[in-house]
Tab-separated table of C-alpha atoms in Angstrom:
chain	number	residue	atom	x	y	z
S	140	UNK	CA	-53.965	-7.107	207.258
S	141	UNK	CA	-56.282	-9.448	205.535
S	142	UNK	CA	-57.048	-13.057	206.438
S	143	UNK	CA	-54.917	-15.761	204.321
S	144	UNK	CA	-56.394	-18.607	205.979
S	145	UNK	CA	-56.046	-18.411	209.788
S	146	UNK	CA	-58.729	-18.537	212.653
S	147	UNK	CA	-58.090	-15.390	214.786
S	148	UNK	CA	-58.505	-14.738	218.690
S	149	UNK	CA	-62.475	-14.804	219.730
S	150	UNK	CA	-63.413	-15.809	215.933
S	151	UNK	CA	-65.986	-18.771	215.817
S	152	UNK	CA	-66.091	-21.640	213.597
S	153	UNK	CA	-68.864	-24.159	213.212
S	154	UNK	CA	-68.725	-27.727	211.432
S	155	UNK	CA	-69.426	-27.062	207.819
S	156	UNK	CA	-71.979	-29.646	206.315
S	157	UNK	CA	-70.653	-32.380	204.195
S	158	UNK	CA	-73.555	-32.396	201.820
S	159	UNK	CA	-74.038	-29.476	199.152
S	160	UNK	CA	-77.715	-28.414	198.486
S	161	UNK	CA	-77.036	-27.052	194.746
S	162	UNK	CA	-74.201	-26.865	192.450
S	163	UNK	CA	-72.822	-23.730	190.625
S	164	UNK	CA	-70.813	-23.826	187.264
S	165	UNK	CA	-67.974	-21.410	186.535
S	166	UNK	CA	-68.936	-19.318	183.392
S	167	UNK	CA	-66.095	-17.365	182.957
S	168	UNK	CA	-62.828	-16.136	184.581
S	169	UNK	CA	-62.095	-12.702	186.070
S	170	UNK	CA	-58.481	-11.176	185.589
S	171	UNK	CA	-57.401	-8.570	187.835
S	172	UNK	CA	-54.081	-6.977	189.081
S	173	UNK	CA	-54.238	-8.570	192.343
S	174	UNK	CA	-52.592	-11.964	192.870
S	175	UNK	CA	-52.432	-11.917	196.839
S	176	UNK	CA	-55.423	-11.151	199.198
S	177	UNK	CA	-53.062	-8.863	200.845
S	178	UNK	CA	-52.976	-6.325	197.802
S	179	UNK	CA	-56.614	-6.496	197.070
S	180	UNK	CA	-58.626	-3.324	197.560
S	181	UNK	CA	-61.186	-3.929	200.491
S	182	UNK	CA	-63.880	-2.451	198.061
S	183	UNK	CA	-63.991	-1.917	194.358
S	184	UNK	CA	-63.827	1.817	192.902
S	185	UNK	CA	-65.435	2.691	189.704
S	186	UNK	CA	-62.260	4.555	188.724
S	187	UNK	CA	-60.145	1.832	189.753
S	188	UNK	CA	-57.849	-0.462	187.301
S	189	UNK	CA	-59.834	-1.888	184.367
S	190	UNK	CA	-60.041	-5.642	184.533
S	191	UNK	CA	-61.323	-8.055	182.231
S	192	UNK	CA	-64.163	-10.824	182.548
S	193	UNK	CA	-63.534	-13.616	179.985
S	194	UNK	CA	-67.108	-15.734	179.183
S	195	UNK	CA	-66.588	-19.614	178.680
S	196	UNK	CA	-68.711	-21.081	175.966
S	197	UNK	CA	-71.364	-21.607	175.397
S	198	UNK	CA	-72.099	-18.580	177.632
S	199	UNK	CA	-70.724	-16.009	175.251
S	200	UNK	CA	-74.258	-15.422	173.030
S	201	UNK	CA	-75.862	-14.615	176.626
S	202	UNK	CA	-73.576	-11.479	176.356
S	203	UNK	CA	-75.973	-9.997	173.553
S	204	UNK	CA	-77.554	-6.505	174.528
S	205	UNK	CA	-75.191	-5.959	177.574
S	206	UNK	CA	-73.659	-2.867	176.145
S	207	UNK	CA	-76.896	-1.428	176.646
S	208	UNK	CA	-76.276	-1.086	180.165
S	209	UNK	CA	-73.489	1.341	181.663
S	210	UNK	CA	-73.145	-0.324	184.988
S	211	UNK	CA	-73.124	-4.234	185.778
S	212	UNK	CA	-73.895	-6.399	188.789
S	213	UNK	CA	-71.135	-9.217	188.850
S	214	UNK	CA	-71.264	-12.308	190.731
S	215	UNK	CA	-68.060	-14.643	191.541
S	216	UNK	CA	-66.944	-17.497	193.345
S	217	UNK	CA	-64.633	-16.590	196.083
S	218	UNK	CA	-62.672	-19.758	195.823
S	219	UNK	CA	-59.783	-19.549	198.219
S	220	UNK	CA	-62.295	-18.408	201.099
S	221	UNK	CA	-63.019	-20.689	204.249
S	222	UNK	CA	-66.670	-20.754	204.709
S	223	UNK	CA	-67.188	-21.928	208.420
S	224	UNK	CA	-66.774	-18.840	210.369
S	225	UNK	CA	-69.912	-17.395	212.116
S	226	UNK	CA	-67.986	-14.482	214.031
S	227	UNK	CA	-64.900	-12.754	212.436
S	228	UNK	CA	-62.573	-10.177	213.714
S	229	UNK	CA	-61.621	-8.059	210.646
S	230	UNK	CA	-59.310	-5.808	212.703
S	231	UNK	CA	-57.647	-8.901	214.449
S	232	UNK	CA	-58.174	-7.007	217.682
S	233	UNK	CA	-60.042	-9.594	219.853
S	234	UNK	CA	-63.424	-7.968	218.862
S	235	UNK	CA	-65.812	-9.810	216.637
S	236	UNK	CA	-69.088	-9.243	214.275
S	237	UNK	CA	-71.407	-11.684	212.703
S	238	UNK	CA	-70.356	-12.826	209.361
S	239	UNK	CA	-73.753	-11.586	208.027
S	240	UNK	CA	-72.911	-8.136	209.180
S	241	UNK	CA	-69.506	-8.176	207.304
S	242	UNK	CA	-68.901	-7.926	203.559
S	243	UNK	CA	-65.927	-10.500	204.264
S	244	UNK	CA	-65.099	-12.941	201.598
S	245	UNK	CA	-65.494	-15.489	204.513
S	246	UNK	CA	-69.047	-16.881	204.345
S	247	UNK	CA	-71.026	-19.952	204.049
S	248	UNK	CA	-71.444	-19.476	200.536
S	249	UNK	CA	-68.475	-17.549	199.280
S	250	UNK	CA	-70.320	-15.512	196.598
S	251	UNK	CA	-68.926	-12.095	196.159
S	252	UNK	CA	-70.963	-9.488	194.219
S	253	UNK	CA	-69.913	-5.998	192.821
S	254	UNK	CA	-71.301	-3.111	190.827
S	255	UNK	CA	-68.858	-2.459	188.005
S	256	UNK	CA	-68.521	0.262	185.026
S	257	UNK	CA	-68.526	-1.594	181.733
S	258	UNK	CA	-65.509	0.169	179.878
S	259	UNK	CA	-66.177	-1.964	176.693
S	260	UNK	CA	-66.728	-5.600	175.214
S	261	UNK	CA	-64.583	-7.334	172.773
S	262	UNK	CA	-66.236	-10.498	171.583
S	263	UNK	CA	-66.272	-12.846	174.797
S	264	UNK	CA	-64.206	-10.285	176.771
S	265	UNK	CA	-65.799	-7.683	179.001
S	266	UNK	CA	-63.677	-4.563	180.234
S	267	UNK	CA	-64.712	-3.492	183.797
S	268	UNK	CA	-64.129	-1.172	186.451
S	269	UNK	CA	-64.967	-1.620	190.112
S	270	UNK	CA	-63.715	-4.896	190.943
S	271	UNK	CA	-61.617	-5.930	194.068
S	272	UNK	CA	-61.365	-9.663	193.585
S	273	UNK	CA	-58.395	-11.572	193.055
S	274	UNK	CA	-57.084	-12.647	189.643
S	275	UNK	CA	-58.471	-15.554	188.142
S	276	UNK	CA	-61.595	-15.693	190.205
S	277	UNK	CA	-64.351	-17.713	188.813
S	278	UNK	CA	-67.308	-15.965	187.546
S	279	UNK	CA	-70.836	-16.963	188.306
S	280	UNK	CA	-73.342	-14.429	186.850
S	281	UNK	CA	-73.697	-10.863	184.931
S	282	UNK	CA	-76.863	-8.925	185.263
S	283	UNK	CA	-77.812	-5.431	184.587
S	284	UNK	CA	-77.334	-2.957	187.642
S	285	UNK	CA	-80.605	-3.091	189.223
S	286	UNK	CA	-81.319	0.685	188.925
S	287	UNK	CA	-80.847	0.829	185.375
S	288	UNK	CA	-83.115	-2.320	184.257
S	289	UNK	CA	-86.462	-1.676	183.266
S	290	UNK	CA	-88.653	-4.957	183.177
S	291	UNK	CA	-89.684	-6.151	179.521
S	292	UNK	CA	-91.998	-8.773	180.791
S	293	UNK	CA	-95.464	-7.239	180.997
S	294	UNK	CA	-96.704	-6.236	184.540
S	295	UNK	CA	-97.568	-8.689	187.236
S	296	UNK	CA	-100.294	-8.515	190.084
S	297	UNK	CA	-97.315	-8.437	192.935
S	298	UNK	CA	-95.928	-5.386	191.025
S	299	UNK	CA	-98.707	-3.389	192.751
S	300	UNK	CA	-98.724	-4.774	196.134
S	301	UNK	CA	-97.323	-2.701	198.979
S	302	UNK	CA	-97.361	-3.358	202.614
S	303	UNK	CA	-100.304	-0.907	203.318
S	304	UNK	CA	-102.380	-2.505	200.833
S	305	UNK	CA	-102.088	-5.874	202.768
S	306	UNK	CA	-102.997	-4.179	205.939
T	133	UNK	CA	-97.063	-13.444	181.443
T	134	UNK	CA	-94.003	-14.835	183.258
T	135	UNK	CA	-92.609	-18.072	181.989
T	136	UNK	CA	-93.473	-21.346	183.991
T	137	UNK	CA	-91.095	-23.544	182.242
T	138	UNK	CA	-91.418	-23.299	178.382
T	139	UNK	CA	-89.192	-22.145	175.867
T	140	UNK	CA	-90.547	-19.471	173.548
T	141	UNK	CA	-90.271	-18.681	170.165
T	142	UNK	CA	-86.663	-17.380	169.115
T	143	UNK	CA	-85.196	-18.555	172.377
T	144	UNK	CA	-81.990	-20.281	172.416
T	145	UNK	CA	-81.225	-23.097	174.784
T	146	UNK	CA	-77.750	-24.659	175.152
T	147	UNK	CA	-76.595	-28.096	176.721
T	148	UNK	CA	-76.035	-27.585	180.219
T	149	UNK	CA	-72.966	-29.000	181.706
T	150	UNK	CA	-73.098	-32.297	183.337
T	151	UNK	CA	-70.587	-31.517	185.793
T	152	UNK	CA	-70.761	-28.548	188.400
T	153	UNK	CA	-67.738	-26.582	189.645
T	154	UNK	CA	-68.672	-26.112	193.282
T	155	UNK	CA	-71.489	-26.550	195.681
T	156	UNK	CA	-73.639	-24.116	197.573
T	157	UNK	CA	-75.675	-24.899	200.927
T	158	UNK	CA	-79.151	-23.772	201.897
T	159	UNK	CA	-78.499	-21.470	205.029
T	160	UNK	CA	-82.197	-20.520	205.426
T	161	UNK	CA	-85.522	-20.006	203.919
T	162	UNK	CA	-87.415	-16.932	202.537
T	163	UNK	CA	-91.183	-16.726	203.005
T	164	UNK	CA	-93.090	-14.180	201.037
T	165	UNK	CA	-96.936	-13.915	199.850
T	166	UNK	CA	-96.273	-15.191	196.339
T	167	UNK	CA	-96.838	-18.825	195.924
T	168	UNK	CA	-96.818	-18.873	191.999
T	169	UNK	CA	-94.492	-17.133	189.405
T	170	UNK	CA	-97.564	-15.708	187.980
T	171	UNK	CA	-98.141	-13.600	190.955
T	172	UNK	CA	-94.508	-12.374	191.936
T	173	UNK	CA	-93.502	-8.414	191.315
T	174	UNK	CA	-90.947	-8.034	188.613
T	175	UNK	CA	-89.054	-5.987	190.904
T	176	UNK	CA	-89.180	-5.788	194.653
T	177	UNK	CA	-90.198	-2.553	196.047
T	178	UNK	CA	-89.034	-1.276	199.645
T	179	UNK	CA	-92.645	-0.446	200.488
T	180	UNK	CA	-93.706	-3.948	199.987
T	181	UNK	CA	-95.109	-6.632	201.953
T	182	UNK	CA	-92.997	-7.552	204.836
T	183	UNK	CA	-91.348	-10.835	204.182
T	184	UNK	CA	-89.515	-13.280	206.598
T	185	UNK	CA	-86.053	-14.731	206.229
T	186	UNK	CA	-85.387	-17.797	208.737
T	187	UNK	CA	-81.712	-18.723	209.330
T	188	UNK	CA	-81.012	-22.303	209.815
T	189	UNK	CA	-78.434	-23.615	212.394
T	190	UNK	CA	-75.564	-23.443	212.696
T	191	UNK	CA	-75.923	-19.825	211.003
T	192	UNK	CA	-77.817	-17.932	213.587
T	193	UNK	CA	-74.874	-16.519	215.097
T	194	UNK	CA	-73.862	-15.208	212.170
T	195	UNK	CA	-76.566	-12.656	212.249
T	196	UNK	CA	-74.980	-10.603	215.274
T	197	UNK	CA	-74.605	-6.937	214.408
T	198	UNK	CA	-76.844	-7.308	211.268
T	199	UNK	CA	-79.436	-4.632	212.895
T	200	UNK	CA	-76.438	-2.175	212.626
T	201	UNK	CA	-77.785	-2.091	209.011
T	202	UNK	CA	-81.013	-0.341	207.572
T	203	UNK	CA	-80.790	-2.091	204.625
T	204	UNK	CA	-79.331	-5.679	203.429
T	205	UNK	CA	-78.149	-7.471	200.222
T	206	UNK	CA	-79.931	-10.915	199.972
T	207	UNK	CA	-78.558	-13.741	197.835
T	208	UNK	CA	-80.935	-16.686	197.059
T	209	UNK	CA	-81.353	-19.586	194.965
T	210	UNK	CA	-84.012	-19.326	192.281
T	211	UNK	CA	-84.873	-23.393	192.755
T	212	UNK	CA	-87.545	-23.593	190.092
T	213	UNK	CA	-85.616	-21.973	187.364
T	214	UNK	CA	-84.254	-23.476	184.290
T	215	UNK	CA	-80.559	-22.773	183.533
T	216	UNK	CA	-80.047	-23.439	179.779
T	217	UNK	CA	-81.065	-20.139	178.042
T	218	UNK	CA	-78.663	-18.139	176.353
T	219	UNK	CA	-81.327	-15.924	174.753
T	220	UNK	CA	-84.567	-15.079	175.969
T	221	UNK	CA	-87.885	-13.188	175.087
T	222	UNK	CA	-89.518	-11.687	178.310
T	223	UNK	CA	-92.236	-10.162	176.283
T	224	UNK	CA	-92.885	-13.479	174.435
T	225	UNK	CA	-92.985	-11.417	171.209
T	226	UNK	CA	-90.338	-13.092	169.090
T	227	UNK	CA	-87.824	-10.572	169.872
T	228	UNK	CA	-84.786	-11.866	172.350
T	229	UNK	CA	-82.037	-10.377	174.312
T	230	UNK	CA	-78.920	-12.156	175.937
T	231	UNK	CA	-79.393	-13.521	179.349
T	232	UNK	CA	-76.819	-11.420	180.917
T	233	UNK	CA	-78.839	-8.198	179.701
T	234	UNK	CA	-81.546	-9.325	181.777
T	235	UNK	CA	-82.530	-9.783	185.389
T	236	UNK	CA	-84.530	-12.733	184.464
T	237	UNK	CA	-84.542	-15.866	187.038
T	238	UNK	CA	-83.397	-18.011	184.038
T	239	UNK	CA	-79.499	-18.027	184.056
T	240	UNK	CA	-76.926	-20.448	184.255
T	241	UNK	CA	-76.378	-19.991	188.038
T	242	UNK	CA	-79.827	-19.050	189.108
T	243	UNK	CA	-78.904	-16.733	192.146
T	244	UNK	CA	-81.058	-13.771	192.666
T	245	UNK	CA	-80.176	-10.713	194.521
T	246	UNK	CA	-82.106	-8.045	196.365
T	247	UNK	CA	-81.770	-5.064	198.475
T	248	UNK	CA	-84.246	-4.888	201.486
T	249	UNK	CA	-84.815	-2.733	203.983
T	250	UNK	CA	-84.458	-4.569	207.546
T	251	UNK	CA	-87.643	-3.980	209.531
T	252	UNK	CA	-86.660	-6.051	212.550
T	253	UNK	CA	-85.079	-9.215	213.857
T	254	UNK	CA	-86.762	-11.895	216.297
T	255	UNK	CA	-83.745	-14.585	217.171
T	256	UNK	CA	-83.164	-16.414	213.841
T	257	UNK	CA	-85.877	-14.524	211.872
T	258	UNK	CA	-85.402	-11.161	209.805
T	259	UNK	CA	-88.302	-9.148	208.699
T	260	UNK	CA	-87.540	-7.313	205.583
T	261	UNK	CA	-89.393	-5.332	202.547
T	262	UNK	CA	-88.259	-5.331	199.048
T	263	UNK	CA	-88.076	-9.026	197.834
T	264	UNK	CA	-89.924	-10.149	194.685
T	265	UNK	CA	-89.304	-13.981	194.973
T	266	UNK	CA	-91.322	-17.319	195.544
T	267	UNK	CA	-92.539	-18.388	198.769
T	268	UNK	CA	-90.020	-20.988	200.355
T	269	UNK	CA	-87.021	-19.814	198.337
T	270	UNK	CA	-83.616	-21.089	199.673
T	271	UNK	CA	-81.324	-18.219	201.135
T	272	UNK	CA	-77.881	-18.330	200.186
T	273	UNK	CA	-76.147	-15.147	201.777
T	274	UNK	CA	-76.932	-11.999	203.438
T	275	UNK	CA	-74.452	-8.775	203.307
T	276	UNK	CA	-74.943	-5.474	204.564
T	277	UNK	CA	-75.754	-3.087	201.777
T	278	UNK	CA	-72.496	-1.994	200.130
T	279	UNK	CA	-73.582	1.672	200.164
T	280	UNK	CA	-73.858	1.477	204.154
T	281	UNK	CA	-70.714	-0.496	204.899
T	282	UNK	CA	-67.372	0.844	205.929
T	283	UNK	CA	-64.460	-1.719	206.009
T	284	UNK	CA	-63.381	-2.673	209.374
T	285	UNK	CA	-59.999	-4.398	208.169
T	286	UNK	CA	-57.081	-1.868	207.922
T	287	UNK	CA	-56.414	-0.136	204.669
T	288	UNK	CA	-54.772	-2.357	201.827
T	289	UNK	CA	-52.467	-1.345	198.849
T	290	UNK	CA	-55.225	-1.969	196.328
T	291	UNK	CA	-57.391	0.501	198.196
T	292	UNK	CA	-55.357	3.774	196.593
T	293	UNK	CA	-55.350	2.236	193.004
T	294	UNK	CA	-56.903	4.044	190.305
T	295	UNK	CA	-56.819	3.311	186.354
T	296	UNK	CA	-54.805	6.476	186.114
T	297	UNK	CA	-52.269	5.768	188.511
T	298	UNK	CA	-51.600	2.284	186.653
T	299	UNK	CA	-51.024	4.401	183.480
């Protein structure tokens, strides 16, 4: 069973810093069929339920041209997750792994990422498949899938740098 | 040429909210060969220069088991980027696209994502290839590449939900 908010046997928590280094804004809302962490998929699937992403103003104009892309990368804020665990036990069996070796929602900056299939757009609302987050998750960002995006800006020197060339 | 911080012809800026909705902490530092935006690659390459990611305490323990993965997803804070553009002109040619149809560093929440090849670990320091960010970029998160990660937590109901099944 997934975590509600408990710390499990052998897990390690640290003192979380009181001071933040930067701020994020919530630019939209994600709606999914899952209202409990005990129901969410562990991973999204591209044939999964159609979910909606609703952009808030003034960000709706930033959706222009988004339907050029079949798949999007979605970044969201895992608003219910604790942030202080460095070692976690996903199977709750006394064995642990480091947080950065897991895709658990519990992490120092609880930012989830997903690759979704764009099924359609109606104004401020996108229909997508491939999410696994809770209903009402706050949206942070949308980008074209990296494998579909070709840079529009002119070439830069770094484009041509390989490790060998630096010798 | 990439943007320093100007607004270009036909680009659209909005009033950025004064109030943040949540805070992020910088959990490490990324070092790359690029000290100017005018030099950075537009996209990272897996045969690119070896860069380093240094984790700050108390997060070093969260690296345990990370070398199980050949590729990682890296999230970082694009600390020099403006956040208020909804329409951008990457080619600076008077044509614009919506910010969410671009992978530009200029976005309401300036979070960059990269898939990197893990070339090695020495204590708090990871060596990676595939980044395209500036030297001294703050680190937000590390996760196993989604295509390499198999959930450890037991199955959940949502794992089996397809769109068809929901009819």
